XYZ file of N, CA and C in Angstrom:
759
model
N -3.929 25.070 5.595
C -4.048 23.631 5.711
C -4.443 23.233 3.906
N -3.901 22.066 3.071
C -3.764 21.563 2.294
C -5.364 21.128 2.101
N -5.725 21.190 0.814
C -7.504 20.527 0.668
C -7.609 19.323 0.819
N -6.653 18.281 0.642
C -6.583 16.579 0.733
C -6.243 16.395 2.624
N -5.602 17.156 2.945
C -5.069 17.144 4.595
C -5.711 15.831 5.114
N -5.045 15.156 5.870
C -5.868 13.611 6.323
C -6.371 12.564 5.754
N -6.447 12.937 4.126
C -7.444 12.112 3.431
C -6.065 11.100 3.136
N -6.950 9.732 2.746
C -5.793 8.666 2.081
C -6.185 8.259 0.625
N -5.550 8.248 0.060
C -5.870 7.382 -1.313
C -4.959 6.556 -1.666
N -5.819 5.701 -2.807
C -5.108 4.577 -3.288
C -5.180 4.615 -4.645
N -3.820 4.519 -5.585
C -4.003 5.198 -6.941
C -3.207 3.691 -8.164
N -4.014 2.943 -8.626
C -3.506 1.862 -9.366
C -2.580 2.271 -10.792
N -1.453 1.569 -11.209
C -0.818 2.113 -11.850
C -0.224 3.065 -11.716
N 0.754 3.355 -10.461
C 1.038 4.494 -10.250
C 2.475 4.975 -10.572
N 2.965 3.675 -11.483
C 4.415 4.153 -11.410
C 4.571 4.871 -13.001
N 3.758 5.395 -13.590
C 3.926 6.125 -14.452
C 3.033 6.761 -15.025
N 3.382 7.310 -16.078
C 2.041 8.048 -17.000
C 0.882 8.987 -15.766
N -0.339 8.487 -16.330
C -1.476 9.181 -15.502
C -1.612 8.768 -14.030
N -1.176 7.603 -13.953
C -1.440 7.339 -12.266
C -0.238 7.749 -11.304
N 1.051 8.213 -11.949
C 2.074 8.766 -11.229
C 1.652 10.166 -11.128
N 1.433 10.868 -12.050
C 1.061 12.126 -12.214
C -0.548 12.599 -11.195
N -1.260 11.492 -11.331
C -2.599 12.055 -10.278
C -1.921 11.165 -8.563
N -1.215 10.534 -8.634
C -0.695 10.493 -7.446
C 0.682 11.575 -7.056
N 1.084 11.773 -7.427
C 1.863 13.361 -7.177
C 0.925 14.517 -7.125
N -0.307 14.761 -7.557
C -1.076 15.801 -7.325
C -1.776 15.697 -6.042
N -2.377 14.389 -5.962
C -2.674 14.212 -4.465
C -1.839 14.254 -3.309
N -0.756 13.895 -3.450
C 0.165 14.048 -2.489
C 0.175 15.375 -2.241
N 0.555 16.138 -3.121
C 0.945 17.848 -3.318
C -0.187 18.367 -2.868
N -1.350 18.012 -2.946
C -2.503 18.364 -2.129
C -3.044 17.970 -0.480
N -1.783 17.243 -0.148
C -1.919 17.024 1.425
C -2.487 15.566 1.164
N -2.677 14.654 0.589
C -3.220 13.160 0.645
C -2.151 12.427 1.206
N -2.061 11.565 2.101
C -1.458 10.108 2.116
C -1.753 9.027 1.346
N -0.495 8.631 -0.171
C -0.987 7.757 -1.173
C -0.269 6.486 -0.831
N -1.177 5.622 -1.195
C -1.161 3.982 -1.472
C -0.645 4.277 -3.044
N 0.328 4.140 -3.403
C 0.991 4.001 -4.852
C 0.736 2.384 -5.150
N 0.108 1.925 -6.141
C 0.624 0.280 -6.537
C 0.491 0.282 -8.143
N 1.209 -0.763 -8.210
C 1.638 -1.104 -9.572
C 2.453 -2.677 -9.571
N 2.229 -3.214 -10.330
C 2.492 -4.219 -10.707
C 4.310 -4.535 -10.599
N 5.006 -3.691 -11.114
C 6.287 -3.490 -10.901
C 6.523 -2.611 -9.462
N 6.882 -3.143 -8.806
C 6.996 -2.186 -7.327
C 8.037 -1.469 -7.445
N 9.528 -1.862 -8.507
C 10.402 -0.470 -8.466
C 9.882 1.044 -9.088
N 8.516 0.557 -10.129
C 8.441 1.780 -10.496
C 7.404 2.755 -9.394
N 6.532 2.078 -8.747
C 6.152 2.713 -7.613
C 6.823 3.301 -6.378
N 7.852 2.944 -6.472
C 9.207 3.110 -5.450
C 9.631 4.653 -5.886
N 9.634 4.477 -6.988
C 10.317 5.735 -7.808
C 9.210 6.998 -7.576
N 7.696 6.484 -7.546
C 6.682 7.702 -7.241
C 6.582 7.881 -6.020
N 7.084 6.921 -5.007
C 7.159 7.117 -3.441
C 8.137 8.426 -3.237
N 9.088 8.121 -3.993
C 10.576 8.779 -3.478
C 10.005 10.492 -4.053
N 9.758 10.261 -5.396
C 9.509 11.651 -5.492
C 8.249 12.256 -4.340
N 7.257 11.965 -4.174
C 6.596 12.532 -2.876
C 7.087 12.547 -2.263
N 7.878 11.785 -1.343
C 8.672 11.847 0.218
C 9.705 13.830 -0.478
N 9.913 13.170 -1.663
C 11.187 14.398 -1.813
C 10.552 15.881 -1.741
N 9.039 15.867 -1.882
C 8.435 17.143 -2.039
C 7.733 17.159 -0.222
N 7.881 16.539 0.222
C 7.238 16.397 1.484
C 6.088 15.943 1.767
N 5.556 15.205 0.922
C 4.500 13.823 1.105
C 4.868 12.753 1.650
N 3.746 11.971 1.946
C 3.498 10.854 2.436
C 3.038 9.509 1.058
N 3.778 8.615 1.285
C 3.630 7.787 0.361
C 4.166 6.192 0.931
N 3.501 5.090 0.354
C 3.521 3.885 0.599
C 3.585 2.836 -1.035
N 4.575 2.293 -1.165
C 4.395 1.746 -2.449
C 4.311 0.072 -1.980
N 3.205 0.007 -2.978
C 2.289 -1.224 -2.717
C 2.630 -2.205 -4.474
N 3.023 -3.495 -4.375
C 3.376 -4.479 -5.438
C 1.731 -5.013 -5.714
N 0.994 -4.592 -6.697
C -0.210 -5.249 -7.274
C -0.558 -5.268 -8.477
N -0.996 -6.528 -8.509
C -1.323 -6.998 -10.156
C -2.925 -6.894 -10.119
N -3.632 -5.752 -10.756
C -5.022 -5.830 -10.625
C -5.513 -6.639 -11.191
N -5.395 -7.967 -11.882
C -5.970 -8.913 -12.423
C -5.946 -9.787 -11.284
N -5.398 -9.701 -9.818
C -5.001 -10.723 -8.952
C -5.911 -10.196 -7.793
N -7.141 -11.286 -7.613
C -7.884 -10.330 -6.107
C -7.228 -10.202 -5.013
N -6.095 -10.983 -4.863
C -5.724 -11.093 -3.390
C -4.932 -9.507 -3.036
N -4.264 -9.474 -4.233
C -3.368 -8.054 -4.123
C -4.369 -7.057 -4.063
N -5.546 -7.175 -4.881
C -6.371 -5.843 -4.565
C -6.721 -6.233 -3.010
N -6.966 -7.228 -2.594
C -7.475 -6.758 -1.230
C -6.318 -6.339 0.100
N -4.942 -6.748 -0.433
C -3.894 -6.322 0.239
C -3.382 -4.819 0.175
N -3.825 -4.160 -0.895
C -3.423 -2.846 -1.315
C -4.555 -1.808 -0.569
N -6.113 -2.751 -0.622
C -6.546 -1.849 0.556
C -6.089 -2.110 2.107
N -6.095 -2.996 2.216
C -5.446 -3.501 3.388
C -4.293 -2.870 3.988
N -3.132 -2.251 3.001
C -2.120 -1.630 2.880
C -2.682 -0.018 3.734
N -3.769 0.538 2.879
C -4.455 1.566 3.028
C -4.487 1.986 4.813
N -5.654 0.843 4.924
C -6.162 0.795 6.800
C -4.957 0.890 7.307
N -3.950 0.217 7.111
C -2.896 -0.530 8.218
C -2.048 0.526 8.347
N -1.475 1.050 7.123
C -0.506 2.234 7.032
C -0.825 3.530 7.600
N -2.055 3.627 6.952
C -2.937 5.315 7.205
C -3.824 5.191 8.070
N -4.126 4.149 7.967
C -5.779 4.306 9.341
C -7.125 4.391 8.360
N -7.118 4.395 7.169
C -8.556 4.173 6.653
C -7.836 4.397 4.812
N -9.502 5.094 3.944
C -9.343 5.113 2.740
C -10.541 6.138 2.728
N -9.966 7.415 1.934
C -10.905 7.985 1.492
C -10.882 8.220 -0.515
N -9.850 8.064 -0.991
C -9.977 8.099 -2.352
C -9.519 6.932 -2.954
N -9.977 6.476 -4.073
C -9.510 5.296 -4.653
C -9.533 5.899 -6.154
N -8.389 5.595 -6.905
C -8.293 5.645 -8.425
C -8.062 4.852 -9.169
N -9.048 4.302 -9.709
C -8.831 2.907 -10.577
C -8.144 3.274 -11.991
N -6.706 3.230 -12.295
C -5.983 3.799 -13.089
C -5.662 2.473 -14.092
N -4.820 1.698 -13.349
C -4.125 0.724 -14.451
C -5.412 -0.195 -15.020
N -4.697 -0.869 -16.152
C -5.641 -1.636 -17.165
C -4.398 -1.920 -18.223
N -4.340 -3.075 -18.668
C -3.647 -3.767 -20.197
C -4.808 -3.520 -20.841
N -4.145 -2.934 -22.221
C -5.211 -2.771 -23.248
C -5.250 -3.292 -24.195
N -6.492 -4.289 -24.836
C -6.250 -5.039 -26.050
C -6.461 -3.959 -27.067
N -5.598 -3.213 -27.480
C -5.951 -2.852 -28.968
C -6.116 -3.602 -30.270
N -6.716 -3.333 -31.222
C -6.276 -4.311 -32.718
C -7.750 -4.851 -32.999
N -7.537 -5.060 -33.951
C -9.133 -5.644 -34.869
C -9.321 -6.560 -34.633
N -10.498 -7.244 -34.391
C -11.265 -8.540 -34.236
C -10.336 -9.754 -34.384
N -9.818 -9.517 -35.360
C -8.783 -10.979 -36.103
C -7.682 -10.826 -35.503
N -6.812 -9.665 -34.954
C -6.063 -9.790 -34.251
C -5.732 -9.669 -32.651
N -6.658 -9.756 -32.414
C -6.908 -9.571 -30.864
C -7.437 -10.711 -30.232
N -6.355 -11.671 -29.532
C -6.617 -12.726 -29.264
C -7.429 -12.853 -27.912
N -8.111 -14.206 -28.102
C -8.791 -14.288 -26.665
C -8.376 -13.868 -24.975
N -7.356 -14.504 -25.194
C -6.203 -14.102 -23.757
C -6.396 -12.384 -24.023
N -5.821 -11.668 -24.550
C -5.697 -10.378 -24.744
C -7.447 -9.530 -24.441
N -8.356 -9.940 -24.597
C -9.361 -9.527 -24.586
C -9.931 -9.703 -23.095
N -9.785 -11.054 -22.775
C -10.126 -11.498 -21.401
C -9.012 -10.688 -20.504
N -7.721 -10.216 -20.293
C -6.703 -9.612 -19.736
C -7.307 -8.577 -19.665
N -7.805 -7.619 -20.672
C -8.390 -6.341 -20.523
C -9.504 -6.354 -19.915
N -10.621 -7.161 -19.535
C -11.832 -7.072 -18.989
C -10.796 -7.902 -17.770
N -10.145 -8.478 -17.241
C -9.677 -8.532 -15.888
C -9.460 -7.516 -14.996
N -8.497 -6.530 -15.874
C -7.680 -5.223 -15.627
C -8.176 -4.412 -15.623
N -9.329 -4.210 -16.306
C -10.584 -2.929 -16.339
C -11.341 -3.210 -15.372
N -12.673 -3.510 -16.013
C -13.704 -3.645 -15.332
C -13.809 -4.433 -14.081
N -13.357 -5.798 -14.126
C -13.415 -6.685 -13.060
C -12.654 -6.206 -11.966
N -11.108 -5.403 -12.770
C -10.373 -4.642 -11.017
C -10.900 -3.592 -10.649
N -11.547 -2.730 -11.540
C -12.562 -1.986 -10.891
C -13.630 -1.893 -9.729
N -14.547 -3.196 -10.163
C -15.446 -3.930 -9.905
C -14.839 -4.328 -8.607
N -14.094 -5.496 -8.207
C -13.453 -5.425 -6.938
C -13.063 -4.535 -5.979
N -12.291 -3.587 -7.090
C -11.471 -2.492 -5.559
C -12.398 -1.843 -5.255
N -13.610 -1.565 -5.652
C -14.642 -0.754 -5.275
C -15.478 -1.454 -3.856
N -15.816 -2.772 -4.399
C -16.369 -3.174 -3.262
C -15.387 -3.529 -2.168
N -13.969 -3.516 -2.298
C -13.263 -3.216 -1.164
C -13.205 -2.249 -0.571
N -13.532 -1.350 -1.138
C -13.309 0.105 -0.802
C -14.573 0.935 -0.053
N -15.384 0.206 -0.156
C -17.209 0.938 0.696
C -16.829 0.600 1.722
N -16.517 -0.087 2.429
C -16.381 -0.362 4.082
C -15.596 0.649 5.147
N -14.184 0.533 4.503
C -13.303 1.679 4.714
C -13.641 3.044 4.263
N -14.267 3.343 3.401
C -14.462 4.651 2.890
C -16.225 5.245 3.842
N -16.934 3.933 4.256
C -18.301 4.560 4.673
C -17.673 4.700 6.416
N -16.756 4.008 6.593
C -16.571 4.384 7.884
C -15.656 5.447 8.521
N -15.454 6.068 7.374
C -14.846 7.570 7.509
C -16.042 8.403 7.053
N -16.932 8.182 6.906
C -18.081 9.243 6.236
C -18.283 9.171 4.959
N -17.556 8.571 4.036
C -18.248 9.310 2.598
C -16.422 8.866 1.912
N -16.363 9.263 1.000
C -15.176 8.837 -0.211
C -15.512 9.262 -1.616
N -14.158 9.050 -2.667
C -14.696 9.546 -3.862
C -13.550 8.239 -4.415
N -14.661 7.584 -5.551
C -14.037 6.910 -6.565
C -13.605 6.839 -7.708
N -12.817 7.271 -8.393
C -12.586 7.248 -9.951
C -12.266 6.321 -10.502
N -13.236 5.885 -12.042
C -12.858 5.310 -12.582
C -12.263 5.638 -13.854
N -11.505 5.046 -15.141
C -11.405 5.447 -16.017
C -11.749 4.733 -17.300
N -12.365 5.745 -17.940
C -12.653 5.301 -19.722
C -12.042 6.053 -20.721
N -12.479 6.216 -21.482
C -11.851 6.608 -23.242
C -12.724 6.855 -24.170
N -12.629 7.969 -25.022
C -13.290 8.182 -25.962
C -13.215 7.525 -26.992
N -12.346 5.830 -27.096
C -12.116 5.039 -27.952
C -13.514 4.172 -27.934
N -14.239 4.677 -26.606
C -15.722 3.587 -26.734
C -16.637 4.332 -27.605
N -16.466 5.563 -27.491
C -17.630 5.946 -28.375
C -16.867 6.562 -29.831
N -16.003 6.254 -30.433
C -15.464 6.637 -31.423
C -16.783 6.318 -32.593
N -16.677 7.476 -33.977
C -17.816 6.741 -34.929
C -17.531 6.140 -35.817
N -15.860 5.560 -35.823
C -15.323 4.153 -36.763
C -14.179 3.264 -35.314
N -15.229 2.242 -35.115
C -14.564 1.366 -34.078
C -13.453 0.536 -34.396
N -13.413 0.977 -35.703
C -12.533 -0.620 -36.428
C -10.885 -0.175 -35.532
N -10.626 -1.698 -34.981
C -8.872 -1.707 -33.948
C -9.301 -1.224 -33.083
N -10.780 -0.787 -32.571
C -10.979 -0.285 -31.247
C -12.048 -0.886 -30.365
N -12.272 -1.790 -30.703
C -13.562 -2.798 -30.403
C -13.554 -3.419 -29.041
N -12.223 -4.220 -28.560
C -12.462 -4.557 -27.283
C -11.946 -3.638 -26.646
N -11.102 -3.024 -26.812
C -10.504 -2.085 -25.875
C -11.952 -1.154 -25.635
N -12.769 -0.650 -26.668
C -13.692 0.367 -26.219
C -15.181 -0.348 -25.547
N -14.938 -1.581 -25.838
C -15.590 -2.474 -24.963
C -15.466 -2.905 -23.199
N -14.227 -2.228 -23.229
C -13.746 -2.788 -21.622
C -14.207 -1.386 -20.773
N -13.698 -0.315 -21.639
C -14.319 1.245 -21.171
C -15.726 1.344 -20.756
N -16.282 1.083 -21.954
C -17.871 0.902 -21.638
C -18.111 0.403 -20.705
N -17.826 -0.402 -20.570
C -18.416 -1.262 -19.391
C -17.774 -0.959 -17.989
N -17.113 -0.141 -18.057
C -16.450 0.622 -16.440
C -17.649 1.916 -16.434
N -17.610 1.990 -17.560
C -18.988 3.364 -17.720
C -19.935 3.074 -17.046
N -20.451 2.003 -17.299
C -21.774 1.441 -16.502
C -21.617 0.807 -15.195
N -20.126 0.464 -14.821
C -20.233 -0.023 -12.852
C -19.692 1.354 -12.699
N -19.614 2.340 -13.181
C -19.703 3.445 -12.551
C -20.883 4.239 -12.010
N -21.592 4.125 -12.960
C -23.109 4.616 -13.030
C -24.079 3.992 -11.402
N -23.941 2.109 -11.534
C -24.541 1.249 -11.072
C -24.224 1.799 -9.137
N -22.207 1.713 -9.213
C -21.718 2.033 -8.081
C -22.320 3.378 -7.617
N -22.037 4.397 -8.181
C -22.762 5.763 -7.985
C -24.159 6.019 -7.432
N -25.025 5.235 -7.748
C -26.469 4.807 -7.559
C -26.592 4.042 -5.852
N -25.338 2.947 -5.925
C -25.763 1.701 -4.879
C -25.203 2.432 -3.593
N -23.879 3.086 -3.817
C -22.804 3.907 -2.525
C -23.040 5.212 -2.208
N -24.367 5.936 -2.701
C -24.734 7.129 -2.752
C -25.084 6.999 -1.090
N -25.958 6.372 -0.527
C -26.366 6.421 0.352
C -24.862 6.819 1.986
N -23.906 5.811 1.135
C -22.616 6.266 2.229
C -21.570 7.056 2.053
N -22.502 8.271 1.202
C -21.838 9.461 0.734
C -20.442 9.211 0.133
N -20.572 8.237 -0.407
C -19.350 7.742 -1.405
C -19.682 8.250 -2.744
N -19.256 8.640 -3.316
C -19.514 9.203 -4.608
C -18.144 8.897 -5.936
N -18.648 7.669 -7.030
C -18.183 7.721 -7.868
C -18.202 7.911 -8.958
N -17.370 8.633 -9.971
C -16.700 9.293 -11.312
C -16.369 8.666 -12.002
N -16.295 8.603 -13.455
C -15.536 8.184 -14.894
C -14.848 9.437 -15.090
N -13.362 9.045 -15.837
C -12.797 10.089 -15.662
C -12.501 9.848 -17.461
N -12.388 10.220 -18.317
C -11.871 10.254 -19.464
C -10.679 11.121 -20.179
N -9.476 10.789 -20.140
C -8.578 11.604 -20.084
C -7.567 11.445 -21.758
N -7.211 12.609 -22.402
C -6.202 12.599 -23.051
C -4.954 12.884 -22.507
N -3.556 12.203 -22.147
C -2.672 12.929 -21.445
C -1.440 12.145 -21.791
N -0.260 12.959 -21.545
C 1.129 12.405 -22.094
C 1.411 10.975 -21.156
N 0.896 9.944 -21.406
C 1.252 8.862 -20.953
C 1.860 8.165 -21.861
N 2.154 7.194 -21.690
C 3.549 5.948 -22.492
C 2.787 5.691 -23.392
N 1.395 4.998 -22.798
C 0.317 4.546 -23.890
C -0.041 5.474 -24.880
N 0.013 6.533 -24.506
C -0.703 7.336 -25.863
C 0.832 7.807 -26.584
N 1.782 8.233 -25.912
C 2.671 8.211 -26.456
C 3.239 6.990 -27.619
N 2.987 6.151 -27.377
C 3.709 4.366 -28.044
C 2.047 4.968 -29.675
N 1.079 5.108 -29.210
C 0.003 5.049 -30.219
C 0.412 6.175 -31.318
N 0.882 7.173 -30.840
C 1.415 8.301 -31.525
C 2.571 8.184 -32.664
N 3.462 7.139 -31.805
C 4.514 7.024 -32.554
C 4.064 5.915 -33.898
N 3.076 5.087 -33.270
C 2.688 3.877 -34.291
C 1.893 4.324 -34.984
N 1.074 5.320 -35.178
C 0.055 5.966 -35.901
C 0.035 7.010 -36.032
N 1.295 7.756 -37.158
C 1.727 8.976 -37.260
C 0.666 10.151 -38.125
N -0.149 9.103 -38.928
C -0.954 9.938 -39.653
C -2.567 10.057 -38.753
N -2.632 8.814 -38.340
C -3.939 8.940 -37.373
C -3.847 10.296 -36.249
N -2.810 9.875 -35.344
C -2.184 10.871 -34.604
C -2.120 12.267 -35.036
N -1.904 13.085 -35.976
C -2.133 14.323 -36.701
C -3.854 14.451 -36.914
N -4.475 13.370 -37.382
C -5.828 14.189 -37.496
C -6.592 14.049 -36.261
N -5.982 13.470 -34.980
C -6.526 13.123 -33.726
C -6.290 14.396 -33.221
N -4.871 15.105 -33.467
C -4.864 16.093 -32.664
C -5.591 17.638 -33.556
N -5.926 17.484 -34.680
C -7.007 18.115 -34.899
C -8.571 18.553 -34.792
N -8.263 17.353 -34.047
C -10.156 17.275 -33.237
C -9.892 17.856 -31.443
N -8.542 18.031 -30.874
C -8.743 18.625 -30.093
C -8.999 20.327 -29.830
N -10.452 20.937 -29.175
C -9.741 22.449 -29.653
C -9.113 22.928 -28.885
N -8.561 22.006 -27.402
C -7.799 23.110 -26.738
C -6.165 23.020 -27.682
N -5.891 21.992 -28.415
C -4.708 22.063 -29.354
C -3.563 21.450 -28.644
N -3.875 20.324 -27.534
C -2.548 19.734 -27.128
C -3.219 18.905 -26.346
N -2.222 18.036 -25.716
C -2.541 16.814 -25.041
C -2.327 17.286 -23.473
N -3.046 16.543 -22.698
C -3.146 17.212 -21.311
C -1.847 16.795 -20.741
N -1.619 17.582 -19.488
C -0.238 17.149 -18.618
C -0.619 15.995 -17.741
N 0.049 15.516 -17.277
C -0.004 14.251 -16.256
C -0.431 14.948 -14.820
N 0.058 15.546 -13.881
C 0.049 16.136 -13.138
C -0.867 17.243 -12.950
N -0.684 18.255 -13.730
C -1.166 19.296 -13.726
C -2.630 19.784 -14.340
N -2.869 18.628 -15.467
C -4.442 19.073 -15.877
C -5.166 17.294 -15.519
N -4.564 16.332 -15.386
C -4.828 15.120 -15.367
C -5.588 15.032 -13.695
N -4.213 15.226 -12.940
C -4.214 15.362 -11.588
C -4.528 16.380 -10.582
N -4.416 17.336 -11.015
C -5.143 18.670 -10.244
C -6.560 18.387 -10.526
N -7.088 18.061 -11.695
C -8.589 17.932 -11.914
C -9.078 16.762 -10.861
N -8.547 15.670 -10.804
C -8.577 14.937 -9.847
C -8.956 15.709 -7.899
N -7.953 16.160 -8.054
C -7.890 17.097 -6.319
C -8.833 17.836 -6.510
N -9.702 18.272 -7.381
C -10.433 19.396 -7.702
C -11.762 18.722 -7.382
N -12.092 17.556 -7.935
C -12.975 17.003 -7.804
C -13.629 16.035 -6.476
N -12.512 16.011 -5.822
C -12.612 15.447 -4.812
C -12.761 16.252 -3.417
N -12.683 17.462 -4.189
C -13.415 18.677 -2.717
C -14.722 18.714 -2.723
N -14.988 19.564 -1.451
C -16.134 19.886 -1.196
C -17.261 20.763 -2.085
N -16.430 21.432 -3.161
C -17.424 22.405 -4.260
C -17.939 21.579 -4.689
N -17.253 20.099 -5.431
C -17.986 19.317 -6.266
C -18.473 18.119 -5.381
N -18.923 18.407 -4.177
C -19.829 17.167 -3.357
C -20.753 16.680 -3.881
N -21.524 17.457 -4.725
C -22.852 17.227 -5.348
C -22.623 16.047 -6.581
N -21.515 16.110 -7.253
C -21.587 15.371 -8.642
C -21.094 13.932 -8.155
N -22.148 13.263 -8.986
C -21.471 11.548 -8.976
C -22.323 11.096 -10.358
N -21.706 9.901 -10.338
C -22.190 9.066 -11.718
C -21.789 9.651 -13.078
N -21.259 10.466 -13.140
C -21.257 11.097 -14.447
C -19.621 10.675 -14.704
N -19.467 10.923 -16.167
C -18.262 10.919 -17.005
C -17.757 12.168 -17.376
N -16.396 12.372 -16.686
C -15.958 13.854 -16.772
C -14.760 13.774 -17.846
N -15.094 14.180 -19.028
C -13.597 14.425 -20.051
C -12.736 15.322 -19.604
N -11.703 14.600 -19.277
C -10.503 15.508 -19.371
C -9.826 15.634 -20.908
N -9.776 16.216 -21.960
C -9.977 15.700 -22.876
C -9.653 17.076 -24.205
N -9.347 18.368 -23.024
C -9.516 19.644 -24.339
C -10.385 19.324 -24.993
N -11.868 19.186 -24.710
C -12.938 19.278 -25.311
C -13.301 18.197 -26.778
N -12.382 17.239 -27.015
C -12.404 16.494 -28.062
C -13.491 15.860 -28.251
N -13.564 14.969 -27.274
C -15.235 13.966 -27.164
C -16.354 14.364 -26.917
N -17.289 13.728 -27.288
C -18.987 14.069 -26.867
C -19.398 13.001 -26.360
N -19.322 12.957 -25.289
C -20.349 11.655 -24.563
C -21.348 11.799 -23.855
N -22.283 12.832 -24.401
C -23.580 12.978 -24.381
C -24.246 11.755 -24.853
């Protein structure tokens, strides 16, 4: 048997980057995956890859800023696969830039797609997870929230630090239902990071020098498989923590 046989997972932002890598890893470990994205064609490609490998998955169109879409995604997991065991809150719009360059609209979009979407989905996931004896929720943070120089990262860092606070609270409140809640802080070969590297070459070179392992994480192998491992019984006593999957770069102490 595979490690996650019989488990059902939702992954938001599953059409590319980390979300796609996590979806592929979960499916490879035996989970049935609800791959959600604002752009349906992207997650249909992810589902195609999963099925070609012999896994089970369904694609769902979901704008994480729309409450009804989030509810529909959880309903899809329950209706298609019978329940929910794993939630990966990955999708988010990123409000990068200095204060004077970030509009109110971009700032609000970051919070609606990040902390608010994670907050909503965690609440929606609680009942179906509890009905199956527990589950694991993953929210995503970033070392951008703890930089010594926050110039240009204030709005983005604020959304990610808010998510960390929500993780801690949910871990405390959902623990009696045997639902674990973890924050993941990754560095990975996502389209967003590649864009940042291309547009900030000097800062990127300096950034790479701060990673002890000397490389960016691979989407499926380094990030996805770590999340699979964190779903397992061997780590079932871990909750409420921020887990950095970043090659040793950030200090979240």
